[in-house]
Amino acid sequence: MRSKIVAGNWKMNTLVSEGVELASSINRFFSDNKLAPNVKIILGVPFTHIDACVKSVDYTKISVAAQNCSQYEKGAYTGEVAVDMIKSLGAQYIIVGHSERRQIFGETDAIIAQKLANCHKNAIFPILCCGETADERDDGSYFDVVKNQLIASLCLTDQFNILRTVVAYEPVWAIGTGKTASPDQAQEMHKYIRKIIAEIFTQNIADQISILYGGSVKPDNAVELFSQDDIDGGLIGGASLKKEDFIKIYQAI
Ligand code: 13P
C-alpha cells in the first residue's frame, strides 16, 4: 500500500524562531494525537531552519524537508547547498524542481535530473514537482508537458530509486492563486502521471509511488481532493504556515 503524505512547503517565509514555533506546535499536536497509520507528515522549511526544526520534532512522526539542493556535489559553487550537507542536518526529503525554481531560477529538467540523482546517491527522498502553466492548460498541451517533464527529469533514476521518490503534481496556475484544480482535473492528471511512470518503469512500481497534489489546497477542498483514487496527499504552500489549517488538511486525508 502506498503512503499517504501531507507535506508543507513554507517557501521563503518565517524567521527561524517563528519556524521553530510552528514546527513545535505541529509536533505538540502529534504528541497528543496518534498519527494515522500509513500517513507521513513532512515540513518543507528554508535551509536556515532545518537544524532547529529537526530538533523540534519527533522524527518518528514528522520529517523535515529542504526546498531545494544543488545539482553539484561539492566545490566552488558559492551560495549552493549540497545534498549531503542537508542530509547531515537530519532532513529526510528534498523538494526538487518546484515550478518557482523552474520559472524564476531557470531550472531545467536536466538540472532537476541531476538533483534527483544526488538525492538518491545520498539516500534522501526527493519530492519531484511537475505541472503545466495556465497557457499550457488552455492550449491543451498539459498532458504532453507533464509527460516530457517526467521523462526528462527521471532519465538518471533507475527502478530502485524511483521507489525512493515522491511525485507532486502542481499546476502552476493553481499555486498561490486560490484557484484549485477540480478533483476531477487533478485525478485525471494523477492517473496519467501514474501511467507515464508505469511506461518508464513498470505498473507494479507505478502503483507504489505516492503522487501528491499541490496548488491552493485548503481545509475546505482537501477532503474532496484526497478522496480521489490516485491522489495520495498534498504539498501545501500557504495553508501550511497556519498550524490549524495544516492540521485540518492532515485530518482530511
Ligand atoms: P499554495 O498551496 O500556496 O498554492 O502553494 C502550493 C505549492 O507551491 C506547494 O509547493
Coordinates of C-alpha atoms and ligand atoms in Angstrom, one line a residue:
M1 CA 0.0 0.0 0.0
R2 CA 1.5 3.4 -0.9
S3 CA 2.0 6.0 1.8
K4 CA -0.3 9.0 2.2
I5 CA 1.7 12.2 2.7
V6 CA 0.8 15.6 3.9
A7 CA 3.8 17.9 3.2
G8 CA 4.1 21.6 3.9
N9 CA 6.2 23.9 1.7
W10 CA 6.9 27.0 3.8
K11 CA 8.7 28.6 0.8
M12 CA 10.7 31.8 1.9
N13 CA 8.6 32.5 4.9
T14 CA 9.1 32.7 8.7
L15 CA 12.2 33.7 10.7
V16 CA 13.9 30.7 12.4
S17 CA 12.2 31.5 15.7
E18 CA 8.8 31.6 14.0
G19 CA 9.5 28.4 12.1
V20 CA 10.5 26.6 15.3
E21 CA 7.3 27.7 17.0
L22 CA 5.3 26.4 14.0
A23 CA 7.1 23.1 13.9
S24 CA 6.9 22.7 17.7
S25 CA 3.1 23.4 17.7
I26 CA 2.5 20.9 14.9
N27 CA 4.7 18.4 16.9
R28 CA 2.6 19.1 20.0
F29 CA -0.5 18.1 18.1
F30 CA 1.1 14.8 17.1
S31 CA 2.3 14.1 20.6
D32 CA -1.2 14.5 21.9
N33 CA -2.8 12.7 19.0
K34 CA -1.9 9.4 17.3
L35 CA -0.6 9.8 13.8
A36 CA -3.0 7.9 11.4
P37 CA -1.5 4.7 10.1
N38 CA 0.4 4.9 6.8
V39 CA 0.4 8.7 6.8
K40 CA 3.6 10.7 6.7
I41 CA 3.9 14.4 7.8
I42 CA 6.7 16.4 6.2
L43 CA 7.7 20.1 6.8
G44 CA 9.5 21.7 3.9
V45 CA 11.5 24.5 5.6
P46 CA 14.1 27.0 4.5
F47 CA 17.7 25.8 4.6
T48 CA 18.4 28.1 7.6
H49 CA 15.6 26.4 9.6
I50 CA 16.5 22.7 9.0
D51 CA 18.7 22.1 12.0
A52 CA 16.4 23.8 14.5
C53 CA 13.2 22.2 13.0
V54 CA 14.7 18.7 13.0
K55 CA 15.5 19.2 16.7
S56 CA 11.9 20.5 17.4
V57 CA 10.0 17.5 16.1
D58 CA 9.7 13.8 16.9
Y59 CA 11.3 12.3 13.8
T60 CA 9.2 9.1 14.1
K61 CA 6.1 11.2 13.3
I62 CA 7.4 14.3 11.4
S63 CA 10.1 14.6 8.8
V64 CA 11.8 17.7 7.7
A65 CA 12.4 18.5 4.0
A66 CA 14.7 21.1 2.3
Q67 CA 13.1 23.0 -0.6
N68 CA 16.0 22.7 -3.0
C69 CA 19.5 21.4 -3.3
S70 CA 22.5 21.9 -5.6
Q71 CA 23.0 19.8 -8.7
Y72 CA 26.6 19.7 -7.8
E73 CA 28.2 17.5 -5.1
K74 CA 30.8 19.9 -3.7
G75 CA 33.3 22.6 -4.6
A76 CA 33.4 26.2 -5.9
Y77 CA 29.7 26.9 -6.1
T78 CA 29.2 30.0 -4.0
G79 CA 25.9 30.0 -2.2
E80 CA 24.9 26.5 -3.2
V81 CA 23.9 23.8 -0.7
A82 CA 24.8 20.2 -1.4
V83 CA 22.6 17.2 -0.7
D84 CA 25.0 15.6 1.8
M85 CA 25.0 18.9 3.8
I86 CA 21.2 18.8 4.0
K87 CA 21.3 15.2 5.0
S88 CA 23.8 15.8 7.7
L89 CA 21.3 18.1 9.5
G90 CA 18.7 15.3 9.6
A91 CA 16.4 16.3 6.8
Q92 CA 14.9 13.2 5.1
Y93 CA 13.3 14.8 2.0
I94 CA 14.2 17.5 -0.6
I95 CA 11.6 19.2 -2.8
V96 CA 13.1 19.2 -6.3
G97 CA 12.0 21.0 -9.4
H98 CA 9.3 23.2 -7.9
S99 CA 7.8 25.5 -10.5
E100 CA 9.1 28.5 -8.7
R101 CA 12.6 27.1 -9.2
R102 CA 11.9 26.3 -12.8
Q103 CA 10.3 29.7 -13.7
I104 CA 12.2 32.2 -11.5
F105 CA 15.6 30.5 -11.3
G106 CA 15.7 28.8 -14.7
E107 CA 16.0 25.2 -13.6
T108 CA 15.8 22.8 -16.5
D109 CA 14.8 19.2 -16.5
A110 CA 18.5 18.3 -17.0
I111 CA 19.4 20.1 -13.8
I112 CA 16.5 18.5 -12.0
A113 CA 17.5 15.0 -13.2
Q114 CA 21.0 15.7 -11.6
K115 CA 19.5 16.9 -8.4
L116 CA 17.4 13.7 -8.2
A117 CA 20.5 11.6 -8.8
N118 CA 22.3 13.4 -5.9
C119 CA 19.4 12.8 -3.6
H120 CA 19.3 9.1 -4.4
K121 CA 23.1 8.8 -4.0
N122 CA 22.7 10.2 -0.5
A123 CA 19.7 8.2 0.4
I124 CA 17.5 11.2 0.8
F125 CA 14.0 11.2 -0.7
P126 CA 13.3 13.7 -3.4
I127 CA 9.8 15.1 -3.9
L128 CA 9.8 15.7 -7.7
C129 CA 7.4 18.5 -8.8
C130 CA 5.8 18.8 -12.2
G131 CA 2.9 20.7 -13.7
E132 CA 1.8 22.9 -16.5
T133 CA 1.3 26.7 -16.8
A134 CA -2.1 28.3 -17.4
D135 CA -1.2 28.8 -21.1
E136 CA -0.4 25.1 -21.4
R137 CA -3.6 24.1 -19.7
D138 CA -5.5 26.5 -22.1
D139 CA -3.8 25.3 -25.3
G140 CA -4.4 21.6 -24.4
S141 CA -0.8 20.6 -24.2
Y142 CA -0.8 19.9 -20.5
F143 CA -0.5 16.1 -20.7
D144 CA 2.5 16.3 -23.1
V145 CA 4.1 19.0 -20.9
V146 CA 3.9 16.8 -17.8
K147 CA 4.9 13.7 -19.7
N148 CA 8.0 15.5 -21.0
Q149 CA 9.0 16.8 -17.6
L150 CA 8.7 13.3 -16.1
I151 CA 10.7 11.6 -18.9
A152 CA 13.5 14.2 -18.9
S153 CA 13.8 14.6 -15.1
L154 CA 13.7 10.9 -14.4
C155 CA 16.3 10.0 -17.0
L156 CA 19.0 9.3 -14.4
T157 CA 16.6 7.4 -12.0
D158 CA 16.6 3.6 -12.0
Q159 CA 13.9 1.2 -10.8
F160 CA 15.4 1.0 -7.3
N161 CA 15.5 4.8 -6.8
I162 CA 12.1 5.6 -8.3
L163 CA 10.7 3.7 -5.4
R164 CA 12.5 6.3 -3.2
T165 CA 10.9 9.2 -4.9
V166 CA 7.7 11.1 -4.3
V167 CA 6.0 12.9 -7.2
A168 CA 4.0 16.1 -6.7
Y169 CA 1.7 17.4 -9.4
E170 CA 1.4 21.2 -9.0
P171 CA -0.4 23.0 -11.8
V172 CA 1.3 26.4 -11.9
W173 CA -2.0 28.2 -12.4
A174 CA -3.2 26.8 -9.1
I175 CA -0.2 27.8 -7.0
G176 CA -0.8 30.7 -4.6
T177 CA -3.7 31.8 -6.8
G178 CA -6.6 30.4 -4.7
K179 CA -7.7 28.6 -7.9
T180 CA -7.5 24.8 -7.3
A181 CA -7.7 22.1 -9.9
S182 CA -11.0 20.5 -9.5
P183 CA -10.9 17.0 -8.0
D184 CA -11.7 15.6 -11.5
Q185 CA -8.9 17.6 -13.2
A186 CA -6.4 16.6 -10.5
Q187 CA -7.4 12.9 -10.6
E188 CA -7.2 12.9 -14.4
M189 CA -3.6 14.1 -14.3
H190 CA -2.6 11.9 -11.3
K191 CA -3.9 8.9 -13.2
Y192 CA -1.9 10.0 -16.3
I193 CA 1.3 10.5 -14.2
R194 CA 0.9 7.0 -12.8
K195 CA 0.5 5.7 -16.4
I196 CA 3.7 7.5 -17.5
I197 CA 5.6 6.1 -14.6
A198 CA 4.3 2.6 -15.5
E199 CA 5.6 3.2 -19.1
I200 CA 9.0 4.4 -17.9
F201 CA 9.3 1.7 -15.2
T202 CA 6.6 -0.9 -14.5
Q203 CA 3.0 -0.9 -13.5
N204 CA 3.9 -2.5 -10.2
I205 CA 6.3 0.3 -9.5
A206 CA 3.8 3.0 -10.6
D207 CA 1.2 1.5 -8.1
Q208 CA 3.7 2.1 -5.2
I209 CA 4.6 5.7 -5.9
S210 CA 2.9 8.4 -3.8
I211 CA 1.7 11.3 -6.0
L212 CA 0.8 14.5 -4.2
Y213 CA -1.4 17.3 -5.4
G214 CA -0.3 20.9 -4.8
G215 CA -1.9 24.2 -5.6
S216 CA -4.2 26.1 -3.2
V217 CA -5.0 23.1 -1.1
K218 CA -7.1 24.4 1.9
P219 CA -9.1 22.8 4.7
D220 CA -12.3 23.2 2.7
N221 CA -11.1 21.5 -0.5
A222 CA -8.7 18.9 0.9
V223 CA -11.3 16.1 1.6
E224 CA -12.6 16.0 -1.9
L225 CA -9.1 16.2 -3.5
F226 CA -7.7 13.5 -1.2
S227 CA -10.7 11.2 -1.8
Q228 CA -9.6 10.7 -5.4
D229 CA -8.0 7.3 -6.2
D230 CA -4.7 8.5 -7.5
I231 CA -4.2 11.4 -5.1
D232 CA -2.0 10.2 -2.2
G233 CA -1.8 13.5 -0.3
G234 CA -0.8 17.1 -0.7
L235 CA 2.1 19.5 -1.0
I236 CA 0.7 22.6 0.8
G237 CA 2.0 26.1 0.4
G238 CA 0.2 29.0 2.1
A239 CA -2.1 26.8 4.3
S240 CA 1.0 25.0 5.8
L241 CA 2.0 28.3 7.5
K242 CA -1.0 28.1 9.8
K243 CA -0.9 25.2 12.2
E244 CA -4.7 24.9 12.4
D245 CA -5.1 24.8 8.6
F246 CA -2.3 22.3 8.2
I247 CA -3.8 20.0 10.9
K248 CA -7.2 20.3 9.3
I249 CA -5.7 19.3 5.9
Y250 CA -4.0 16.3 7.6
Q251 CA -7.3 15.3 9.1
A252 CA -8.8 15.3 5.6
I253 CA -6.5 12.5 4.5
Ligands
13P1 P1 -0.1 27.1 -2.4 O1 -0.7 26.0 -1.5 O2 0.2 28.3 -1.6 O3 -0.9 27.3 -3.6 O4 1.3 26.6 -2.9 C1 1.4 25.3 -3.4 C2 2.9 25.0 -3.6 O5 3.6 25.6 -4.3 C3 3.4 23.9 -2.7 O6 4.7 23.6 -3.2

